[in-house]
Coordinates of C-alpha atoms and ligand atoms in Angstrom, one line a residue:
X1 CA 26.7 40.6 23.7
X2 CA 29.2 43.6 22.8
X3 CA 31.4 45.7 25.1
X4 CA 31.9 49.3 24.9
X5 CA 35.0 50.4 26.7
X6 CA 36.4 54.1 27.3
X7 CA 39.5 54.2 29.7
X8 CA 38.5 52.4 32.8
X9 CA 34.9 52.2 32.0
X10 CA 33.0 49.3 30.3
X11 CA 29.3 48.8 29.4
X12 CA 27.8 45.7 28.0
X13 CA 24.9 45.8 25.5
X14 CA 22.9 42.5 25.6
X15 CA 23.9 39.3 27.0
X16 CA 22.3 36.8 24.7
X17 CA 22.4 32.8 24.6
X18 CA 22.3 30.3 21.7
X19 CA 20.3 27.3 21.7
X20 CA 22.6 24.3 20.9
X21 CA 22.5 22.8 17.3
X22 CA 22.1 19.1 16.9
X23 CA 25.9 18.4 17.0
X24 CA 26.0 19.9 20.5
X25 CA 24.8 16.5 22.2
X26 CA 23.1 16.9 25.5
X27 CA 23.9 20.8 25.6
X28 CA 21.0 23.0 27.0
X29 CA 22.4 26.3 26.2
X30 CA 25.3 28.1 24.8
X31 CA 26.3 31.3 26.3
X32 CA 29.3 33.9 25.7
X33 CA 32.7 33.3 27.2
X34 CA 33.0 36.7 29.2
X35 CA 36.6 36.0 30.5
X36 CA 37.5 39.6 29.3
X37 CA 34.8 41.1 31.3
X38 CA 35.9 38.9 34.2
X39 CA 39.3 40.0 34.4
X40 CA 38.0 43.5 34.3
X41 CA 35.0 43.1 36.7
X42 CA 35.8 46.4 38.4
X43 CA 35.3 48.5 35.2
X44 CA 32.0 47.0 34.1
X45 CA 29.4 49.9 35.0
X46 CA 26.0 48.4 33.4
X47 CA 24.4 46.2 31.4
X48 CA 22.1 47.6 28.7
X49 CA 19.4 45.5 27.3
X50 CA 17.7 46.0 24.0
X51 CA 14.7 43.9 24.4
X52 CA 13.6 40.6 26.1
X53 CA 14.4 38.1 23.4
X54 CA 16.4 35.1 24.7
X55 CA 19.3 35.8 22.1
X56 CA 19.5 39.2 23.9
X57 CA 18.7 38.4 27.8
X58 CA 19.3 34.9 28.0
X59 CA 22.6 34.4 29.4
X60 CA 22.3 37.3 31.9
X61 CA 22.0 34.8 34.9
X62 CA 25.4 33.2 34.1
X63 CA 26.7 36.7 33.5
X64 CA 25.5 37.9 36.6
X65 CA 27.3 35.0 38.5
X66 CA 30.6 36.5 37.4
X67 CA 29.6 40.2 37.4
X68 CA 27.4 40.3 40.3
X69 CA 27.1 44.1 41.1
X70 CA 26.4 45.0 37.8
X71 CA 23.2 47.0 37.3
X72 CA 21.0 46.1 34.3
X73 CA 19.2 48.6 32.5
X74 CA 15.9 48.0 30.5
X75 CA 12.6 48.9 29.5
X76 CA 9.5 47.8 31.7
X77 CA 8.7 44.8 29.7
X78 CA 12.2 43.8 29.1
X79 CA 13.0 44.0 33.2
X80 CA 9.8 42.1 33.6
X81 CA 10.8 39.2 31.7
X82 CA 14.3 39.4 32.9
X83 CA 12.9 39.5 36.7
X84 CA 11.1 36.2 36.0
X85 CA 14.2 34.6 34.6
X86 CA 16.2 35.9 37.4
X87 CA 13.8 34.4 40.0
X88 CA 14.2 31.0 38.6
X89 CA 18.0 31.2 39.3
X90 CA 17.2 32.8 42.6
X91 CA 19.1 36.1 41.5
X92 CA 16.2 38.4 41.3
X93 CA 16.7 39.8 44.9
X94 CA 20.3 41.0 44.4
X95 CA 20.2 42.3 41.1
X96 CA 19.7 45.9 40.5
X97 CA 17.4 46.5 37.6
X98 CA 17.1 50.0 36.5
X99 CA 14.3 50.8 34.1
X100 CA 14.5 53.2 31.4
X101 CA 12.2 55.1 29.3
X102 CA 12.9 56.1 25.8
X103 CA 14.0 59.7 25.1
X104 CA 15.2 60.0 28.7
X105 CA 19.0 60.3 28.8
X106 CA 21.1 58.2 31.7
X107 CA 24.6 58.4 32.6
X108 CA 26.7 55.5 33.1
X109 CA 30.2 56.3 33.9
X110 CA 31.6 58.7 31.2
X111 CA 28.8 57.5 28.8
X112 CA 25.6 59.4 28.2
X113 CA 23.2 56.8 27.2
X114 CA 19.5 57.0 25.7
X115 CA 17.0 54.6 24.0
X116 CA 14.8 54.9 21.2
X117 CA 11.8 53.0 20.3
X118 CA 11.9 50.4 17.7
X119 CA 9.5 48.0 16.1
X120 CA 10.2 44.5 16.5
X121 CA 8.4 41.1 17.3
X122 CA 8.3 41.8 20.9
X123 CA 6.8 45.0 22.7
X124 CA 9.1 47.6 24.5
X125 CA 12.0 46.9 22.0
X126 CA 14.9 49.8 21.9
X127 CA 17.8 50.9 20.2
X128 CA 20.7 52.7 22.2
X129 CA 22.4 55.8 21.4
X130 CA 25.6 56.4 23.5
X131 CA 27.3 59.8 23.5
X132 CA 31.3 59.4 24.3
X133 CA 34.1 61.9 24.0
X134 CA 34.6 60.7 20.4
X135 CA 31.1 60.9 19.1
X136 CA 27.7 59.1 19.4
X137 CA 27.4 55.5 18.8
X138 CA 24.0 54.0 17.7
X139 CA 23.3 50.4 18.5
X140 CA 20.0 49.2 16.4
X141 CA 19.0 46.4 18.8
X142 CA 16.7 43.9 16.8
X143 CA 14.3 46.3 14.6
X144 CA 12.3 46.6 11.9
X145 CA 10.3 49.9 10.3
X146 CA 6.5 49.2 10.6
X147 CA 4.1 51.8 9.8
X148 CA 1.3 50.0 11.4
X149 CA 2.4 48.2 14.3
X150 CA -0.1 46.2 16.3
X151 CA 1.0 48.0 19.8
X152 CA 1.1 51.4 18.1
X153 CA 4.8 52.0 18.7
X154 CA 6.8 52.7 15.4
X155 CA 10.4 53.0 15.2
X156 CA 11.1 56.5 16.1
X157 CA 11.8 58.5 13.0
X158 CA 11.9 61.8 14.6
X159 CA 14.4 60.6 17.2
X160 CA 16.5 59.2 14.4
X161 CA 16.6 62.3 12.4
X162 CA 17.5 64.2 15.7
X163 CA 20.4 62.0 16.4
X164 CA 21.7 62.1 12.8
X165 CA 21.8 66.0 13.1
X166 CA 24.3 65.7 15.9
X167 CA 26.3 63.3 13.4
X168 CA 26.9 59.7 14.0
X169 CA 30.4 58.3 14.8
X170 CA 29.1 54.7 14.7
X171 CA 26.2 52.5 13.6
X172 CA 25.7 49.2 14.8
X173 CA 22.6 47.6 12.9
X174 CA 20.9 44.2 12.7
X175 CA 21.7 42.2 10.1
X176 CA 19.3 39.0 10.3
X177 CA 17.5 39.9 6.9
X178 CA 20.3 41.6 5.1
X179 CA 20.1 38.9 2.4
X180 CA 16.3 39.6 1.8
X181 CA 15.4 42.4 -1.0
X182 CA 12.5 44.8 -0.1
X183 CA 10.7 45.5 2.9
X184 CA 9.5 43.3 5.6
X185 CA 5.8 43.5 5.8
X186 CA 3.9 45.1 8.7
X187 CA 2.9 42.9 11.6
X188 CA -0.7 44.0 10.8
X189 CA -0.4 42.0 7.5
X190 CA -0.4 38.7 9.7
X191 CA -4.1 40.0 11.2
X192 CA -5.4 40.1 7.7
X193 CA -4.5 36.6 6.8
X194 CA -5.5 35.1 10.1
X195 CA -8.8 36.4 9.7
X196 CA -9.0 35.1 6.2
X197 CA -8.2 31.4 7.6
X198 CA -10.3 32.0 10.7
X199 CA -13.1 32.9 8.7
X200 CA -12.8 29.4 6.9
X201 CA -12.3 27.3 9.9
X202 CA -15.4 25.3 11.1
X203 CA -13.7 23.6 13.9
X204 CA -11.1 24.2 16.2
X205 CA -8.6 26.8 15.4
X206 CA -5.1 26.0 16.5
X207 CA -1.9 28.3 16.0
X208 CA 1.5 28.4 16.9
X209 CA 4.0 31.0 17.1
X210 CA 7.2 32.1 19.1
X211 CA 6.3 32.3 22.8
X212 CA 7.8 35.6 23.1
X213 CA 5.9 37.2 20.2
X214 CA 3.4 38.9 22.6
X215 CA 2.1 41.3 19.9
X216 CA 1.2 38.2 17.9
X217 CA -0.5 36.4 20.4
X218 CA -2.5 39.4 21.4
X219 CA -3.4 39.8 17.5
X220 CA -4.7 36.2 17.6
X221 CA -6.5 36.6 20.9
X222 CA -8.4 39.8 19.6
X223 CA -9.5 38.3 16.2
X224 CA -10.6 35.1 17.9
X225 CA -12.7 37.2 20.0
X226 CA -14.0 39.0 17.3
X227 CA -15.2 35.6 15.7
X228 CA -16.7 34.3 18.9
X229 CA -13.8 32.0 20.0
X230 CA -12.2 31.9 23.3
X231 CA -8.3 31.4 23.6
X232 CA -6.5 28.9 25.4
X233 CA -2.7 29.6 25.8
X234 CA -0.5 26.3 26.1
X235 CA 3.0 25.6 26.8
X236 CA 5.1 27.0 29.7
X237 CA 7.2 29.4 28.0
X238 CA 4.3 31.2 26.0
X239 CA 2.0 31.0 29.5
X240 CA 5.1 32.8 31.2
X241 CA 5.7 35.7 28.6
X242 CA 2.0 36.3 28.4
X243 CA 1.5 36.7 32.1
X244 CA 4.4 39.0 32.8
X245 CA 3.4 41.0 29.8
X246 CA -0.2 41.0 31.1
X247 CA 0.9 42.0 34.5
X248 CA 2.7 44.9 33.2
X249 CA 0.1 46.0 30.7
X250 CA 1.6 45.2 27.5
X251 CA -1.3 42.2 26.8
X252 CA -4.6 43.8 27.1
X253 CA -7.1 41.2 25.6
X254 CA -10.9 41.5 25.6
X255 CA -12.4 40.5 29.2
X256 CA -13.3 36.9 29.4
X257 CA -11.7 36.2 26.0
X258 CA -9.0 33.6 27.5
X259 CA -10.1 30.3 29.0
X260 CA -7.9 27.7 30.9
X261 CA -6.6 24.6 28.6
X262 CA -8.9 22.5 31.0
X263 CA -12.1 24.3 29.6
X264 CA -11.5 23.3 26.0
X265 CA -13.5 20.3 26.1
X266 CA -16.4 22.1 27.7
X267 CA -16.8 24.6 24.5
X268 CA -18.0 23.6 21.1
X269 CA -15.3 23.5 18.6
X270 CA -16.2 26.7 16.5
X271 CA -15.5 28.6 19.7
X272 CA -12.1 27.8 20.3
X273 CA -8.8 28.9 19.5
X274 CA -5.7 27.4 20.8
X275 CA -2.3 29.0 20.9
X276 CA 0.7 27.0 21.7
X277 CA 4.3 26.7 21.7
X278 CA 6.3 24.2 19.3
X279 CA 6.6 26.6 16.1
X280 CA 9.9 25.1 15.7
X281 CA 8.8 21.5 16.0
X282 CA 10.7 21.2 19.1
X283 CA 9.9 17.4 20.1
X284 CA 8.9 18.5 23.8
X285 CA 6.7 21.3 22.9
X286 CA 2.8 21.1 23.4
X287 CA 2.5 21.3 19.6
X288 CA 4.6 18.1 18.7
X289 CA 2.8 16.3 21.6
X290 CA -0.5 17.3 20.3
X291 CA 0.5 16.2 16.9
X292 CA 1.5 12.8 18.5
X293 CA -1.9 12.7 20.3
X294 CA -0.1 12.8 23.6
X295 CA -1.1 15.9 24.9
X296 CA -3.0 16.3 28.3
X297 CA -5.8 19.0 27.0
X298 CA -5.7 18.7 23.2
X299 CA -6.1 15.9 21.0
X300 CA -5.9 17.1 17.5
X301 CA -8.7 15.7 15.2
X302 CA -10.5 16.1 11.8
X303 CA -12.0 19.5 11.4
X304 CA -9.0 21.2 13.3
X305 CA -7.4 24.1 11.6
X306 CA -3.8 24.4 12.6
X307 CA -1.8 27.3 11.3
X308 CA 1.9 27.8 11.7
X309 CA 2.1 31.7 12.3
X310 CA 6.1 31.4 12.1
X311 CA 8.7 30.4 10.0
X312 CA 11.3 27.5 10.7
X313 CA 14.7 28.9 11.9
X314 CA 17.0 27.5 9.6
X315 CA 18.2 23.9 11.0
X316 CA 14.6 23.2 12.2
X317 CA 12.9 22.5 9.1
X318 CA 13.0 18.9 9.4
X319 CA 11.6 18.8 12.9
X320 CA 8.8 21.5 11.7
X321 CA 7.7 19.3 8.7
X322 CA 7.6 16.2 10.8
X323 CA 5.1 18.1 13.1
X324 CA 3.0 19.1 10.1
X325 CA 3.2 15.6 8.6
X326 CA 1.7 13.9 12.1
X327 CA -0.9 16.8 12.1
X328 CA -2.2 15.8 8.7
X329 CA -2.1 12.2 9.8
X330 CA -4.5 13.1 12.6
X331 CA -6.9 14.6 9.9
X332 CA -6.5 18.2 10.5
X333 CA -6.0 20.9 7.8
X334 CA -2.5 22.6 8.1
X335 CA -1.7 25.9 6.9
X336 CA 2.2 25.9 6.9
X337 CA 3.4 26.9 3.2
X338 CA 5.7 30.1 3.1
X339 CA 3.2 31.9 1.0
X340 CA -0.1 30.9 3.0
X341 CA 1.1 30.9 6.5
X342 CA 0.5 34.0 8.4
X343 CA 3.8 35.2 9.4
X344 CA 6.4 38.3 9.2
X345 CA 9.6 38.9 10.3
X346 CA 10.6 41.2 13.2
X347 CA 13.9 42.2 11.3
X348 CA 14.2 44.8 8.6
X349 CA 15.0 43.9 5.0
X350 CA 17.4 45.6 2.7
X351 CA 15.3 48.5 1.8
X352 CA 14.8 49.3 5.7
X353 CA 18.4 48.9 6.2
X354 CA 19.2 51.3 3.7
X355 CA 16.8 53.7 4.8
X356 CA 18.5 53.6 8.7
X357 CA 21.6 53.9 6.9
X358 CA 20.4 57.0 4.9
X359 CA 18.6 58.8 7.7
X360 CA 21.8 58.3 10.0
X361 CA 24.6 58.8 7.6
X362 CA 27.0 57.4 10.2
X363 CA 30.8 57.9 9.7
X364 CA 31.6 54.0 10.5
X365 CA 29.5 51.1 10.3
X366 CA 29.5 47.8 11.9
X367 CA 26.8 45.1 11.0
X368 CA 25.9 43.1 14.0
X369 CA 23.4 40.2 14.7
X370 CA 23.9 37.6 11.8
X371 CA 25.6 34.8 10.1
X372 CA 28.9 36.1 8.5
X373 CA 27.7 36.0 5.0
X374 CA 24.7 38.5 6.3
X375 CA 27.4 40.8 7.9
X376 CA 29.2 41.0 4.6
X377 CA 26.0 41.7 2.6
X378 CA 24.8 44.4 5.1
X379 CA 28.5 46.1 5.2
X380 CA 28.1 46.0 1.3
X381 CA 24.9 48.0 1.4
X382 CA 26.4 50.5 3.9
X383 CA 29.5 50.8 1.4
X384 CA 26.8 51.5 -1.5
X385 CA 25.1 54.1 0.5
X386 CA 28.3 56.2 1.0
X387 CA 29.8 54.4 4.2
X388 CA 33.8 54.7 3.1
X389 CA 35.0 51.1 2.8
X390 CA 37.7 51.5 5.2
X391 CA 35.0 52.7 7.7
X392 CA 32.8 49.5 7.4
X393 CA 34.1 46.6 9.6
X394 CA 33.0 43.0 9.5
X395 CA 33.6 41.8 12.8
X396 CA 33.3 38.3 14.4
X397 CA 33.3 37.3 18.1
X398 CA 36.4 38.5 19.9
X399 CA 37.2 41.4 17.4
X400 CA 38.0 44.9 18.7
X401 CA 37.4 48.1 17.1
X402 CA 39.6 50.9 18.5
X403 CA 38.9 54.4 18.3
X404 CA 41.2 57.2 18.7
X405 CA 42.6 60.4 17.3
X406 CA 43.7 58.7 14.2
X407 CA 40.1 57.3 13.5
X408 CA 38.9 53.4 13.7
X409 CA 40.7 50.5 13.1
X410 CA 40.5 46.7 14.2
X411 CA 42.8 45.9 16.8
X412 CA 44.2 42.8 18.4
X413 CA 41.6 40.5 19.4
X414 CA 40.5 39.4 22.9
X415 CA 39.7 36.2 24.5
X416 CA 36.0 35.1 23.3
X417 CA 34.2 32.0 22.4
X418 CA 31.1 29.8 23.5
X419 CA 30.5 28.1 26.6
X420 CA 28.1 25.3 27.0
X421 CA 25.5 24.9 29.6
X422 CA 24.6 21.3 30.5
X423 CA 22.2 21.0 33.3
X424 CA 24.2 22.6 36.4
X425 CA 27.1 22.4 34.6
X426 CA 28.9 25.7 33.0
X427 CA 31.7 25.3 30.8
X428 CA 32.5 21.8 32.2
X429 CA 31.4 20.3 28.7
X430 CA 34.7 20.9 26.9
X431 CA 35.5 19.9 23.2
X432 CA 37.1 16.8 24.5
X433 CA 34.0 15.8 26.6
X434 CA 32.0 17.0 23.4
X435 CA 34.1 14.5 21.3
X436 CA 33.5 11.6 23.6
X437 CA 29.8 12.1 23.4
X438 CA 30.1 12.0 19.8
X439 CA 32.3 8.8 19.7
X440 CA 29.7 7.1 22.2
X441 CA 26.9 8.4 20.2
X442 CA 28.1 7.1 16.8
X443 CA 29.6 3.6 17.7
X444 CA 28.7 2.6 21.6
X445 CA 30.9 2.1 24.4
X446 CA 33.1 -0.7 25.2
X447 CA 34.0 -0.8 29.0
X448 CA 36.6 -3.3 30.3
X449 CA 37.2 -3.4 34.0
X450 CA 40.1 -5.5 35.4
X451 CA 42.1 -5.7 38.6
X452 CA 45.5 -6.8 38.9
X453 CA 47.9 -7.4 41.8
X454 CA 50.2 -4.4 42.4
X455 CA 53.3 -6.9 43.4
X456 CA 52.9 -9.6 41.0
X457 CA 51.0 -8.0 37.9
X458 CA 48.7 -11.2 38.3
X459 CA 45.2 -10.8 37.2
X460 CA 43.1 -11.0 40.2
X461 CA 39.4 -10.3 38.9
X462 CA 38.1 -9.8 35.4
X463 CA 38.1 -8.6 33.0
X464 CA 34.8 -8.0 33.2
X465 CA 33.4 -6.2 29.8
X466 CA 30.0 -4.3 29.5
X467 CA 29.1 -2.8 26.4
X468 CA 26.4 -0.3 25.1
X469 CA 25.0 1.1 21.8
X470 CA 27.7 -1.0 19.8
X471 CA 26.5 -4.2 18.8
X472 CA 22.9 -6.3 19.4
X473 CA 23.2 -8.2 22.7
X474 CA 23.4 -11.6 20.8
X475 CA 26.3 -10.8 18.9
X476 CA 28.1 -9.1 21.7
X477 CA 29.1 -12.3 23.7
X478 CA 31.2 -13.7 21.0
X479 CA 33.1 -10.1 20.7
X480 CA 33.4 -10.1 24.4
X481 CA 34.9 -13.6 24.5
X482 CA 37.4 -12.7 21.7
X483 CA 38.6 -9.6 23.5
X484 CA 39.1 -11.2 26.7
X485 CA 41.1 -13.9 25.0
X486 CA 43.4 -11.0 23.5
X487 CA 43.6 -9.0 26.6
X488 CA 44.8 -12.2 28.2
X489 CA 47.5 -12.8 25.4
X490 CA 48.5 -9.5 25.8
X491 CA 49.0 -9.4 29.5
X492 CA 51.0 -12.7 29.1
X493 CA 53.5 -11.0 26.9
X494 CA 53.8 -7.8 29.0
X495 CA 54.5 -10.0 31.8
X496 CA 57.5 -12.2 30.5
X497 CA 59.9 -9.4 30.6
X498 CA 62.1 -8.6 33.8
X499 CA 60.2 -5.4 34.8
X500 CA 56.3 -5.2 35.2
X501 CA 54.6 -3.2 32.8
X502 CA 53.2 0.3 34.1
X503 CA 49.5 0.4 34.6
X504 CA 49.3 3.4 32.2
X505 CA 51.1 1.1 29.5
X506 CA 49.0 -1.8 30.1
X507 CA 45.8 0.3 29.8
X508 CA 47.0 1.8 26.5
X509 CA 48.1 -1.6 25.4
X510 CA 44.7 -3.2 26.0
X511 CA 43.1 -0.2 24.4
X512 CA 44.9 -0.6 21.3
X513 CA 44.7 -4.5 21.1
X514 CA 40.9 -4.4 21.6
X515 CA 40.0 -1.5 19.5
X516 CA 41.9 -3.2 16.5
X517 CA 40.3 -6.3 17.0
X518 CA 36.7 -4.9 17.3
X519 CA 37.4 -2.8 14.3
X520 CA 38.7 -5.8 12.5
X521 CA 35.5 -7.7 13.3
X522 CA 32.8 -5.1 12.8
X523 CA 34.6 -2.2 11.0
X524 CA 33.2 0.1 13.8
X525 CA 34.8 2.0 16.2
X526 CA 33.2 2.0 19.6
X527 CA 34.8 4.0 22.5
X528 CA 36.8 1.5 24.3
X529 CA 37.6 2.1 27.8
X530 CA 39.8 -0.2 29.9
X531 CA 39.7 0.4 33.6
X532 CA 42.5 -1.0 35.7
X533 CA 42.5 -1.6 39.2
X534 CA 45.4 -2.4 41.4
X535 CA 45.1 -4.3 44.5
Ligands
ZN601 ZN1 14.9 39.8 18.9
ZN602 ZN1 17.9 38.9 18.0

């Protein structure tokens, strides 16, 4: 997500989300902290969407809660995918979705915006040019150069040259593959590899890719149809993406080439192609369940060929290899190695990044969309190609780049950050809640409930102790007994003085005593929670 501010007007480009890493226990999604925009909600004129991937549109339902009347601009498919998402959040009715067509400028406040076609791993992706009184800003979106795209839509070289002719004040460009030398191969290359594998497959052909990779899914259906196979699409997110794409005309496949998953058993194995979710080894995905023999429609068996048409996102390698292992155990042939699996990235590699920089010749450059090291590598590429070092800015969340008569410079940072979404809660899981989850998760919990008389300080009931995830049940009884003993001793001491101890002091005392006792006995630190009730 980024915001462009000119006087009293702000436009936002993309509102993506992140999926949690394994350290974020119980978190469903991570969305951007938009406090800065909330404080200026009257100034926010529009949200511009580059394409329909979750890391670009996923946070929109949450952003719209705080900025309800801001119109959203996007291409037909992008808006179609957004509409499906907003329906789930009951926001579809009241949100203003404005369809844009590449090459047709539109005005938002003081900005004149225009979209241009880019190639990416989802159809209908665009980059934006935004004309301001200071000059033209180009936002690349996620992109690559593909001279033979399967949907026939190339990154628009002609438009890029026309944009360059007017001069580019600032280029913001996708850095996902800034570490990778050379060119990203064409999506068509994937088709050639897929055909080779399908030609050798004697039984069922099962493949997995990203649910949103509509061009890839269409390619697979087409190739399967050419080889006399009917395709079943399995997995909720993939079914949703392809349904929306089909309704909007972005997923035209041969008539009769798709079958319902329930039909799989009725067809001979060599006439079946299955495309499923689970390319990242997600434990609840369709492929993971198939690999465990736990799927309603598909039990993987000997003779099946399973093809990973994707690469693991860093961090998911282990989950993916586990799935591959399980598939082999069931007797399937699995195509998964980097040099044999049919997959190409949707992002530009170094030579393409250089080409874009050379075409546009921007005065200023900001690498976007990547880990910090990728941003640095991309900025260095730009400097190598002639962008002045003092005009290439590596920025992180919250950084502000200010343009005025004197040029561009980094300004004071603004409030930014990550907000955790857990179930219905947005932002209520704070760092301290997360610390507690970790503590409970690593050494368990030790809960002490005690009722004391408000007047006399005498114990009325308890202590009752419950423990989970700490030690096996048979060892717990002894530790519970020992803890009770120490609590009783502690209370006696606390009450020998003239004054009754404060409840909070008692609570701290019990916490300290029991924690150190348990550590002494077990060398573990469960979360000790004393609950004191005054009666
Ligand atoms: Zn993308
Ligand atoms: Zn992206």
